[in-house]
PDB file of C-alpha atoms and ligand atoms in Angstrom:
ATOM      1  CA  MET A   1       0.095  -0.002   0.228  1.00 84.00           C
ATOM      2  CA  LEU A   2       1.007   3.317  -1.045  1.00 95.00           C
ATOM      3  CA  ALA A   3       2.178   6.059   2.112  1.00 98.00           C
ATOM      4  CA  ILE A   4       3.064   9.011   2.988  1.00 98.00           C
ATOM      5  CA  LYS A   5       5.031   9.259   6.622  1.00 98.00           C
ATOM      6  CA  LYS A   6       3.424   5.949   7.706  1.00 97.00           C
ATOM      7  CA  VAL A   7       0.090   7.647   6.677  1.00 98.00           C
ATOM      8  CA  GLU A   8      -1.586   4.604   3.937  1.00 98.00           C
ATOM      9  CA  PHE A   9      -3.148   5.290   1.469  1.00 98.00           C
ATOM     10  CA  ASN A  10      -5.907   3.266  -0.004  1.00 97.00           C
ATOM     11  CA  GLY A  11      -5.682   4.268  -3.615  1.00 97.00           C
ATOM     12  CA  ARG A  12      -3.824   6.821  -5.862  1.00 98.00           C
ATOM     13  CA  LEU A  13      -7.111   9.394  -5.648  1.00 98.00           C
ATOM     14  CA  MET A  14      -7.981  12.956  -3.733  1.00 98.00           C
ATOM     15  CA  ASN A  15      -9.349  16.252  -4.470  1.00 98.00           C
ATOM     16  CA  ALA A  16      -6.991  18.957  -5.164  1.00 98.00           C
ATOM     17  CA  SER A  17      -7.235  21.869  -1.977  1.00 98.00           C
ATOM     18  CA  GLY A  18     -10.132  23.968  -3.024  1.00 98.00           C
ATOM     19  CA  CYS A  19     -12.309  21.729  -4.593  1.00 98.00           C
ATOM     20  CA  TYR A  20     -15.866  20.076  -2.824  1.00 97.00           C
ATOM     21  CA  CYS A  21     -13.792  20.340   0.580  1.00 98.00           C
ATOM     22  CA  THR A  22     -14.764  24.435   1.390  1.00 98.00           C
ATOM     23  CA  THR A  23     -17.683  22.989   3.445  1.00 98.00           C
ATOM     24  CA  ARG A  24     -19.170  20.734   5.570  1.00 98.00           C
ATOM     25  CA  ASP A  25     -22.065  18.791   2.666  1.00 98.00           C
ATOM     26  CA  ASP A  26     -18.312  18.939   1.159  1.00 98.00           C
ATOM     27  CA  ILE A  27     -16.559  17.156   3.287  1.00 98.00           C
ATOM     28  CA  ASN A  28     -18.862  14.158   3.943  1.00 98.00           C
ATOM     29  CA  ALA A  29     -19.398  14.020   0.253  1.00 98.00           C
ATOM     30  CA  LEU A  30     -15.636  13.446  -0.520  1.00 98.00           C
ATOM     31  CA  MET A  31     -15.828  10.925   3.041  1.00 97.00           C
ATOM     32  CA  LEU A  32     -18.720   8.871   0.729  1.00 97.00           C
ATOM     33  CA  SER A  33     -16.967   8.772  -2.413  1.00 98.00           C
ATOM     34  CA  GLN A  34     -13.908   6.545  -3.661  1.00 98.00           C
ATOM     35  CA  SER A  35     -11.333   9.525  -3.065  1.00 98.00           C
ATOM     36  CA  ALA A  36      -8.255   7.970  -1.377  1.00 98.00           C
ATOM     37  CA  ALA A  37      -8.310  10.803   0.878  1.00 98.00           C
ATOM     38  CA  ILE A  38      -9.525  13.800   1.752  1.00 98.00           C
ATOM     39  CA  VAL A  39      -7.921  17.223   1.854  1.00 98.00           C
ATOM     40  CA  THR A  40      -9.260  20.237   2.780  1.00 98.00           C
ATOM     41  CA  LYS A  41      -9.682  24.231   1.717  1.00 98.00           C
ATOM     42  CA  SER A  42      -7.274  26.087   2.917  1.00 98.00           C
ATOM     43  CA  CYS A  43      -7.053  27.886   5.770  1.00 98.00           C
ATOM     44  CA  THR A  44      -6.497  30.872   7.878  1.00 98.00           C
ATOM     45  CA  LEU A  45      -7.165  31.441  11.323  1.00 98.00           C
ATOM     46  CA  LYS A  46     -10.501  33.042  10.667  1.00 98.00           C
ATOM     47  CA  PRO A  47     -13.021  31.977   8.461  1.00 98.00           C
ATOM     48  CA  ARG A  48     -12.972  34.789   4.863  1.00 98.00           C
ATOM     49  CA  GLU A  49     -15.398  35.067   2.590  1.00 98.00           C
ATOM     50  CA  GLY A  50     -13.803  35.177   0.264  1.00 97.00           C
ATOM     51  CA  ASN A  51     -13.474  37.787  -3.603  1.00 97.00           C
ATOM     52  CA  ILE A  52     -16.604  39.498  -4.589  1.00 98.00           C
ATOM     53  CA  MET A  53     -18.703  37.130  -7.061  1.00 98.00           C
ATOM     54  CA  PRO A  54     -18.687  36.065  -9.873  1.00 98.00           C
ATOM     55  CA  ARG A  55     -15.403  33.720  -9.563  1.00 98.00           C
ATOM     56  CA  TYR A  56     -15.489  30.690 -10.989  1.00 98.00           C
ATOM     57  CA  TYR A  57     -15.562  30.415 -14.488  1.00 98.00           C
ATOM     58  CA  GLU A  58     -15.122  27.220 -16.187  1.00 98.00           C
ATOM     59  CA  ASN A  59     -14.924  26.231 -20.062  1.00 98.00           C
ATOM     60  CA  SER A  60     -13.996  22.574 -21.849  1.00 96.00           C
ATOM     61  CA  ALA A  61      -9.520  23.396 -21.737  1.00 97.00           C
ATOM     62  CA  LEU A  62      -9.779  25.660 -18.401  1.00 98.00           C
ATOM     63  CA  SER A  63     -10.769  26.711 -15.480  1.00 98.00           C
ATOM     64  CA  VAL A  64     -10.283  30.593 -13.788  1.00 98.00           C
ATOM     65  CA  ASN A  65     -10.387  31.221  -9.944  1.00 98.00           C
ATOM     66  CA  SER A  66     -10.201  33.524  -7.756  1.00 98.00           C
ATOM     67  CA  THR A  67     -11.820  32.421  -4.817  1.00 98.00           C
ATOM     68  CA  GLY A  68      -9.529  34.182  -2.793  1.00 97.00           C
ATOM     69  CA  LEU A  69      -9.341  31.797   0.661  1.00 98.00           C
ATOM     70  CA  ALA A  70     -12.113  30.997   1.447  1.00 98.00           C
ATOM     71  CA  ASN A  71     -12.779  29.148   4.246  1.00 98.00           C
ATOM     72  CA  MET A  72     -14.540  28.357   7.615  1.00 98.00           C
ATOM     73  CA  GLY A  73     -11.316  28.927   9.953  1.00 98.00           C
ATOM     74  CA  PHE A  74      -9.077  26.777  10.470  1.00 98.00           C
ATOM     75  CA  GLU A  75     -11.237  25.610  13.927  1.00 98.00           C
ATOM     76  CA  PHE A  76     -13.312  23.905  11.848  1.00 98.00           C
ATOM     77  CA  TYR A  77     -10.803  21.956   9.862  1.00 98.00           C
ATOM     78  CA  GLN A  78      -9.685  20.657  12.650  1.00 98.00           C
ATOM     79  CA  ASP A  79     -12.636  19.385  13.997  1.00 98.00           C
ATOM     80  CA  MET A  80     -13.646  18.011  11.115  1.00 98.00           C
ATOM     81  CA  ALA A  81     -10.956  15.391  11.176  1.00 98.00           C
ATOM     82  CA  SER A  82     -12.340  14.250  14.320  1.00 98.00           C
ATOM     83  CA  ALA A  83     -15.567  13.519  12.103  1.00 98.00           C
ATOM     84  CA  VAL A  84     -13.950  12.566   9.454  1.00 98.00           C
ATOM     85  CA  LYS A  85     -12.008  10.070  11.396  1.00 97.00           C
ATOM     86  CA  GLU A  86     -15.432   8.312  13.010  1.00 97.00           C
ATOM     87  CA  ILE A  87     -16.734   7.317   9.158  1.00 96.00           C
ATOM     88  CA  THR A  88     -13.708   6.483   7.773  1.00 96.00           C
ATOM     89  CA  ASN A  89     -10.372   5.747   8.050  1.00 94.00           C
ATOM     90  CA  LYS A  90      -9.192   7.767   4.133  1.00 97.00           C
ATOM     91  CA  PRO A  91      -6.091  10.132   5.572  1.00 98.00           C
ATOM     92  CA  TYR A  92      -7.269  13.445   6.302  1.00 98.00           C
ATOM     93  CA  ILE A  93      -5.369  16.341   4.796  1.00 98.00           C
ATOM     94  CA  MET A  94      -5.651  19.649   6.616  1.00 98.00           C
ATOM     95  CA  SER A  95      -4.293  22.437   4.031  1.00 98.00           C
ATOM     96  CA  VAL A  96      -3.047  25.803   5.160  1.00 98.00           C
ATOM     97  CA  ALA A  97      -2.631  29.304   4.033  1.00 98.00           C
ATOM     98  CA  GLY A  98      -2.057  31.456   5.924  1.00 96.00           C
ATOM     99  CA  VAL A  99      -2.472  35.442   4.769  1.00 95.00           C
ATOM    100  CA  GLU A 100      -0.562  37.434   6.997  1.00 92.00           C
ATOM    101  CA  LYS A 101       3.407  37.390   8.589  1.00 86.00           C
ATOM    102  CA  ASP A 102       3.521  34.098  10.486  1.00 95.00           C
ATOM    103  CA  GLU A 103      -0.051  33.428  10.139  1.00 97.00           C
ATOM    104  CA  ASN A 104       0.791  29.908   8.892  1.00 98.00           C
ATOM    105  CA  LEU A 105       3.414  29.483  12.173  1.00 98.00           C
ATOM    106  CA  GLU A 106       0.669  30.463  14.186  1.00 98.00           C
ATOM    107  CA  ILE A 107      -1.795  27.795  12.874  1.00 98.00           C
ATOM    108  CA  ILE A 108       0.204  25.030  12.412  1.00 98.00           C
ATOM    109  CA  ARG A 109       1.083  25.851  16.654  1.00 98.00           C
ATOM    110  CA  ARG A 110      -2.509  25.151  17.353  1.00 98.00           C
ATOM    111  CA  LEU A 111      -3.157  22.741  16.166  1.00 98.00           C
ATOM    112  CA  HIS A 112      -3.578  19.911  18.988  1.00 98.00           C
ATOM    113  CA  ASN A 113      -5.822  17.239  16.891  1.00 98.00           C
ATOM    114  CA  ASN A 114      -4.741  14.036  16.232  1.00 98.00           C
ATOM    115  CA  ASP A 115      -7.281  13.233  13.679  1.00 98.00           C
ATOM    116  CA  ILE A 116      -5.358  15.101  11.289  1.00 98.00           C
ATOM    117  CA  ASP A 117      -3.084  13.023   9.190  1.00 98.00           C
ATOM    118  CA  LEU A 118      -1.243  15.319   7.539  1.00 98.00           C
ATOM    119  CA  LEU A 119      -0.260  19.378   6.784  1.00 98.00           C
ATOM    120  CA  GLU A 120      -0.234  20.566   2.983  1.00 98.00           C
ATOM    121  CA  LEU A 121       0.902  23.580   3.465  1.00 98.00           C
ATOM    122  CA  ASN A 122       0.070  25.965   0.513  1.00 98.00           C
ATOM    123  CA  LEU A 123       2.606  28.413  -1.109  1.00 97.00           C
ATOM    124  CA  SER A 124       1.263  29.296  -3.918  1.00 96.00           C
ATOM    125  CA  CYS A 125      -2.085  30.358  -3.368  1.00 95.00           C
ATOM    126  CA  PRO A 126      -1.990  33.248  -6.497  1.00 93.00           C
ATOM    127  CA  ASN A 127      -5.636  35.524  -5.306  1.00 93.00           C
ATOM    128  CA  LEU A 128      -4.964  37.805  -2.849  1.00 91.00           C
ATOM    129  CA  ALA A 129      -4.430  41.282  -3.707  1.00 87.00           C
ATOM    130  CA  GLY A 130      -0.887  41.991  -2.662  1.00 90.00           C
ATOM    131  CA  LYS A 131       0.279  39.372  -0.888  1.00 90.00           C
ATOM    132  CA  PRO A 132       3.400  37.368  -3.680  1.00 91.00           C
ATOM    133  CA  GLN A 133       3.580  33.470  -3.811  1.00 95.00           C
ATOM    134  CA  ILE A 134       5.163  32.767  -1.517  1.00 96.00           C
ATOM    135  CA  ALA A 135       7.286  29.684  -3.167  1.00 97.00           C
ATOM    136  CA  TYR A 136       8.180  32.369  -6.633  1.00 97.00           C
ATOM    137  CA  ASP A 137      10.284  34.165  -3.913  1.00 96.00           C
ATOM    138  CA  ILE A 138      12.951  31.010  -2.179  1.00 97.00           C
ATOM    139  CA  ASP A 139      14.531  32.634   0.540  1.00 97.00           C
ATOM    140  CA  ALA A 140      10.809  33.799   2.110  1.00 96.00           C
ATOM    141  CA  THR A 141      10.648  30.293   1.676  1.00 97.00           C
ATOM    142  CA  ASP A 142      13.203  29.285   3.186  1.00 98.00           C
ATOM    143  CA  GLU A 143      12.389  31.433   6.429  1.00 97.00           C
ATOM    144  CA  LEU A 144       9.049  29.943   6.867  1.00 97.00           C
ATOM    145  CA  LEU A 145      10.216  26.230   6.457  1.00 98.00           C
ATOM    146  CA  ARG A 146      13.305  26.964   9.273  1.00 98.00           C
ATOM    147  CA  SER A 147      10.826  28.393  11.404  1.00 98.00           C
ATOM    148  CA  VAL A 148       7.896  25.685  10.101  1.00 98.00           C
ATOM    149  CA  TYR A 149      10.253  22.885  10.969  1.00 98.00           C
ATOM    150  CA  GLU A 150      10.790  23.664  14.199  1.00 98.00           C
ATOM    151  CA  ILE A 151       7.530  23.534  15.644  1.00 98.00           C
ATOM    152  CA  ASP A 152       5.958  20.522  17.776  1.00 97.00           C
ATOM    153  CA  LEU A 153       4.017  19.518  13.952  1.00 98.00           C
ATOM    154  CA  VAL A 154       0.539  17.525  14.986  1.00 98.00           C
ATOM    155  CA  ALA A 155       1.089  15.952  11.873  1.00 98.00           C
ATOM    156  CA  PRO A 156       4.055  15.353   8.992  1.00 98.00           C
ATOM    157  CA  VAL A 157       4.029  19.244   6.683  1.00 98.00           C
ATOM    158  CA  GLY A 158       4.396  18.330   3.493  1.00 98.00           C
ATOM    159  CA  LEU A 159       4.455  21.963   0.188  1.00 98.00           C
ATOM    160  CA  LYS A 160       1.628  22.442  -2.190  1.00 98.00           C
ATOM    161  CA  LEU A 161       4.020  24.801  -5.144  1.00 98.00           C
ATOM    162  CA  PRO A 162       3.179  27.067  -7.634  1.00 98.00           C
ATOM    163  CA  PRO A 163       4.097  25.883 -11.659  1.00 98.00           C
ATOM    164  CA  PHE A 164       7.509  26.981 -11.790  1.00 98.00           C
ATOM    165  CA  PHE A 165       8.373  27.829 -16.086  1.00 98.00           C
ATOM    166  CA  ASP A 166      12.010  27.985 -15.622  1.00 98.00           C
ATOM    167  CA  THR A 167      14.188  24.297 -14.713  1.00 98.00           C
ATOM    168  CA  ALA A 168      16.364  26.586 -12.797  1.00 98.00           C
ATOM    169  CA  GLN A 169      13.829  27.870 -10.126  1.00 98.00           C
ATOM    170  CA  MET A 170      12.934  24.226  -9.861  1.00 98.00           C
ATOM    171  CA  GLU A 171      16.773  22.990  -8.840  1.00 98.00           C
ATOM    172  CA  CYS A 172      16.894  25.817  -6.518  1.00 98.00           C
ATOM    173  CA  MET A 173      13.630  25.599  -4.825  1.00 98.00           C
ATOM    174  CA  SER A 174      14.909  21.995  -4.604  1.00 98.00           C
ATOM    175  CA  ASP A 175      18.302  23.165  -2.503  1.00 98.00           C
ATOM    176  CA  ILE A 176      16.276  24.160  -0.257  1.00 98.00           C
ATOM    177  CA  LEU A 177      13.865  21.885   0.868  1.00 98.00           C
ATOM    178  CA  ARG A 178      16.369  18.860   0.898  1.00 98.00           C
ATOM    179  CA  GLU A 179      17.237  20.708   3.819  1.00 98.00           C
ATOM    180  CA  TYR A 180      14.439  19.761   5.355  1.00 98.00           C
ATOM    181  CA  ASP A 181      11.388  17.532   6.945  1.00 98.00           C
ATOM    182  CA  VAL A 182       9.297  17.289   3.618  1.00 98.00           C
ATOM    183  CA  ALA A 183       6.394  14.720   3.883  1.00 98.00           C
ATOM    184  CA  PHE A 184       5.152  15.563   0.305  1.00 98.00           C
ATOM    185  CA  LEU A 185       5.372  17.564  -2.554  1.00 98.00           C
ATOM    186  CA  THR A 186       1.755  18.719  -4.386  1.00 98.00           C
ATOM    187  CA  CYS A 187       2.682  19.791  -8.173  1.00 98.00           C
ATOM    188  CA  ILE A 188       1.513  22.211  -8.684  1.00 98.00           C
ATOM    189  CA  ASN A 189      -1.146  24.657  -7.304  1.00 98.00           C
ATOM    190  CA  SER A 190      -3.288  26.362 -10.594  1.00 98.00           C
ATOM    191  CA  LEU A 191      -1.585  28.550 -13.166  1.00 98.00           C
ATOM    192  CA  GLY A 192      -1.454  32.632 -11.286  1.00 98.00           C
ATOM    193  CA  ASN A 193      -3.077  35.878 -12.979  1.00 97.00           C
ATOM    194  CA  GLY A 194      -4.238  33.865 -16.090  1.00 98.00           C
ATOM    195  CA  LEU A 195      -7.154  36.357 -17.952  1.00 98.00           C
ATOM    196  CA  ILE A 196     -10.059  35.317 -20.102  1.00 98.00           C
ATOM    197  CA  LEU A 197     -11.937  37.477 -22.327  1.00 98.00           C
ATOM    198  CA  ASP A 198     -15.612  36.564 -23.150  1.00 98.00           C
ATOM    199  CA  GLN A 199     -17.584  37.996 -26.871  1.00 98.00           C
ATOM    200  CA  SER A 200     -17.916  41.366 -25.621  1.00 98.00           C
ATOM    201  CA  MET A 201     -14.112  42.138 -24.197  1.00 98.00           C
ATOM    202  CA  LYS A 202     -15.209  41.460 -20.336  1.00 98.00           C
ATOM    203  CA  PRO A 203     -13.569  39.220 -17.766  1.00 98.00           C
ATOM    204  CA  VAL A 204     -15.568  36.056 -16.902  1.00 98.00           C
ATOM    205  CA  ILE A 205     -14.634  36.823 -12.861  1.00 98.00           C
ATOM    206  CA  ALA A 206     -15.367  39.754 -10.619  1.00 98.00           C
ATOM    207  CA  PRO A 207     -12.643  40.597  -8.397  1.00 98.00           C
ATOM    208  CA  ARG A 208      -8.759  41.436  -9.505  1.00 97.00           C
ATOM    209  CA  GLN A 209      -9.185  43.143 -13.270  1.00 98.00           C
ATOM    210  CA  GLY A 210     -10.223  39.062 -13.961  1.00 98.00           C
ATOM    211  CA  LEU A 211      -7.444  38.022 -13.603  1.00 98.00           C
ATOM    212  CA  GLY A 212      -7.020  34.651 -11.800  1.00 98.00           C
ATOM    213  CA  GLY A 213      -5.977  30.829 -11.057  1.00 98.00           C
ATOM    214  CA  ILE A 214      -5.575  28.798 -14.325  1.00 98.00           C
ATOM    215  CA  GLY A 215      -6.437  24.843 -14.153  1.00 98.00           C
ATOM    216  CA  GLY A 216      -7.716  22.553 -16.190  1.00 98.00           C
ATOM    217  CA  SER A 217      -6.535  20.533 -19.105  1.00 98.00           C
ATOM    218  CA  VAL A 218      -4.111  23.709 -20.582  1.00 98.00           C
ATOM    219  CA  VAL A 219      -2.301  23.247 -17.481  1.00 98.00           C
ATOM    220  CA  LYS A 220      -1.539  19.272 -17.674  1.00 98.00           C
ATOM    221  CA  PRO A 221       2.483  20.159 -19.278  1.00 98.00           C
ATOM    222  CA  PHE A 222       3.521  22.125 -16.570  1.00 98.00           C
ATOM    223  CA  GLY A 223       1.978  19.769 -13.531  1.00 99.00           C
ATOM    224  CA  LEU A 224       3.630  16.641 -15.562  1.00 99.00           C
ATOM    225  CA  SER A 225       7.122  18.857 -15.756  1.00 99.00           C
ATOM    226  CA  ASN A 226       6.700  20.071 -12.016  1.00 98.00           C
ATOM    227  CA  THR A 227       6.194  16.405 -10.733  1.00 99.00           C
ATOM    228  CA  MET A 228       9.421  15.239 -13.178  1.00 98.00           C
ATOM    229  CA  LYS A 229      11.233  17.658 -11.811  1.00 98.00           C
ATOM    230  CA  PHE A 230      10.639  17.804  -8.320  1.00 98.00           C
ATOM    231  CA  HIS A 231      10.690  13.763  -9.040  1.00 98.00           C
ATOM    232  CA  GLU A 232      14.269  14.084  -9.953  1.00 98.00           C
ATOM    233  CA  PHE A 233      16.355  16.547  -8.450  1.00 98.00           C
ATOM    234  CA  LEU A 234      14.553  15.366  -4.311  1.00 98.00           C
ATOM    235  CA  PRO A 235      13.960  11.149  -5.402  1.00 98.00           C
ATOM    236  CA  HIS A 236      13.210  10.538  -1.778  1.00 98.00           C
ATOM    237  CA  ILE A 237      10.128  13.293  -1.322  1.00 98.00           C
ATOM    238  CA  PRO A 238       6.228  11.626  -2.723  1.00 98.00           C
ATOM    239  CA  ILE A 239       5.194  14.127  -5.288  1.00 98.00           C
ATOM    240  CA  ILE A 240       1.699  14.275  -5.016  1.00 98.00           C
ATOM    241  CA  GLY A 241       0.785  15.320  -9.128  1.00 98.00           C
ATOM    242  CA  CYS A 242      -2.248  17.807 -10.150  1.00 99.00           C
ATOM    243  CA  GLY A 243      -3.048  19.742 -12.483  1.00 98.00           C
ATOM    244  CA  GLY A 244      -5.705  19.028 -16.001  1.00 98.00           C
ATOM    245  CA  ILE A 245      -6.196  15.460 -14.775  1.00 98.00           C
ATOM    246  CA  GLN A 246      -9.501  14.323 -16.883  1.00 98.00           C
ATOM    247  CA  THR A 247      -8.987  10.220 -17.813  1.00 98.00           C
ATOM    248  CA  VAL A 248      -6.972   6.851 -16.985  1.00 98.00           C
ATOM    249  CA  SER A 249      -4.883   7.935 -18.998  1.00 98.00           C
ATOM    250  CA  ASP A 250      -3.934  11.331 -17.542  1.00 98.00           C
ATOM    251  CA  VAL A 251      -3.543   9.899 -14.181  1.00 98.00           C
ATOM    252  CA  ASN A 252      -0.802   7.608 -16.032  1.00 98.00           C
ATOM    253  CA  GLN A 253       1.329  10.016 -17.150  1.00 98.00           C
ATOM    254  CA  TYR A 254       2.049  12.014 -13.996  1.00 98.00           C
ATOM    255  CA  ILE A 255       2.289   8.488 -12.075  1.00 98.00           C
ATOM    256  CA  SER A 256       4.318   7.714 -15.317  1.00 98.00           C
ATOM    257  CA  VAL A 257       6.970  11.218 -14.128  1.00 98.00           C
ATOM    258  CA  GLY A 258       7.185  10.210 -10.671  1.00 98.00           C
ATOM    259  CA  ALA A 259       3.466  11.400  -9.040  1.00 98.00           C
ATOM    260  CA  SER A 260       3.118   8.638  -6.279  1.00 98.00           C
ATOM    261  CA  LEU A 261      -0.702  10.022  -6.058  1.00 98.00           C
ATOM    262  CA  VAL A 262      -2.679  12.510  -7.376  1.00 98.00           C
ATOM    263  CA  GLN A 263      -4.906  15.706  -7.301  1.00 98.00           C
ATOM    264  CA  ILE A 264      -8.330  16.457  -9.638  1.00 98.00           C
ATOM    265  CA  GLY A 265      -9.822  19.837  -9.154  1.00 98.00           C
ATOM    266  CA  THR A 266     -11.131  21.445 -12.097  1.00 98.00           C
ATOM    267  CA  GLU A 267     -12.412  17.727 -13.563  1.00 98.00           C
ATOM    268  CA  LEU A 268     -14.292  16.787 -10.505  1.00 98.00           C
ATOM    269  CA  ILE A 269     -15.461  20.444  -9.846  1.00 98.00           C
ATOM    270  CA  LYS A 270     -16.777  19.497 -13.165  1.00 98.00           C
ATOM    271  CA  LYS A 271     -18.309  16.014 -12.733  1.00 98.00           C
ATOM    272  CA  GLY A 272     -18.511  16.276  -8.686  1.00 98.00           C
ATOM    273  CA  PRO A 273     -17.585  13.421  -6.522  1.00 98.00           C
ATOM    274  CA  GLY A 274     -18.775  10.270  -9.270  1.00 98.00           C
ATOM    275  CA  ILE A 275     -15.070  11.437 -10.584  1.00 98.00           C
ATOM    276  CA  PHE A 276     -13.430   8.873  -8.103  1.00 98.00           C
ATOM    277  CA  LYS A 277     -14.743   6.290  -8.866  1.00 98.00           C
ATOM    278  CA  SER A 278     -15.117   6.628 -12.790  1.00 97.00           C
ATOM    279  CA  LEU A 279     -10.811   7.323 -12.725  1.00 97.00           C
ATOM    280  CA  SER A 280     -10.803   4.166 -10.109  1.00 91.00           C
ATOM    281  CA  SER A 281     -12.275   1.262 -12.926  1.00 71.00           C
TER     282      SER A 281
HETATM  283  O1  RRO B 301      -8.543  30.615  -3.024  1.00 79.78           O
HETATM  284  C1  RRO B 301      -7.968  31.184  -4.061  1.00 79.78           C
HETATM  285  O2  RRO B 301      -8.614  31.858  -4.029  1.00 79.78           O
HETATM  286  C2  RRO B 301      -7.374  29.865  -4.615  1.00 79.78           C
HETATM  287  C3  RRO B 301      -5.667  29.570  -3.656  1.00 79.78           C
HETATM  288 BR1  RRO B 301      -6.221  29.313  -1.935  1.00 79.78          BR
HETATM  289  C4  RRO B 301      -4.903  28.160  -4.522  1.00 79.78           C
HETATM  290  O3  RRO B 301      -4.306  28.093  -3.946  1.00 79.78           O
HETATM  291  N1  RRO B 301      -4.800  27.971  -5.832  1.00 79.78           N
HETATM  292  C5  RRO B 301      -6.215  28.538  -6.261  1.00 79.78           C
HETATM  293  O4  RRO B 301      -6.572  28.562  -7.450  1.00 79.78           O
HETATM  294  N2  RRO B 301      -7.555  30.032  -5.184  1.00 79.78           N
END
């Protein structure tokens, strides 16, 4: 059976953070689905409403979102871990994405529930006005990870990375990550700050002049390349591949370049949690 730091996975598929995992109903639906694990919406110290609507759009090739970290606050997702574990022993992965300085550290320090199996620290939210994506700043990432891995952690911590478009950047990031006990890497988050216009030249989503994170089949080449290169640079760290998976063949492509597990985002939003059954068979 596949395992990350002794956490066992009864299959390779799970949701991508942000997709079908914000509310109690979402998480219950994932619990009853054939996903091998549950990843929560990235959470902050306090609940957040997120950005103005409309903030999600999809067509046959892509999705664009500017959700703005809408979530119920970390305490809700911490409590949900126990509700989930009463029903299923699927791994429960809590995604954390503090916005303000030291918010990630404060959340991680305040976690105490051993029903959380793994933490996915999101270093790559593209949709917060005035807040850079941490992982594009190598020094800031190094500084954050030094503090994170000094904490007495409730569960092993993996990282959600943004797409990198230059293999030299991937190598630099790998050199930093090698210094820490990184439980896993999720490659990749959405491609930040894309713009989709409708026929009347208006952005299809409202926040931030229409800029948003792009997902769906158009991002698969970057999910695959990042999975392949991080696996090559850091062969001891399991990779969770993510980006544009729609078919069993897409899953197999990610596995072939080194992913141990995969996450489904846009296609899960389109098809619902039944997607896990379709892709498992
Ligand atoms: O909430 C969002 O706008 C969001 C997040 Br935190 C993220 O990590 N990736 C994304 O596409 N949207």
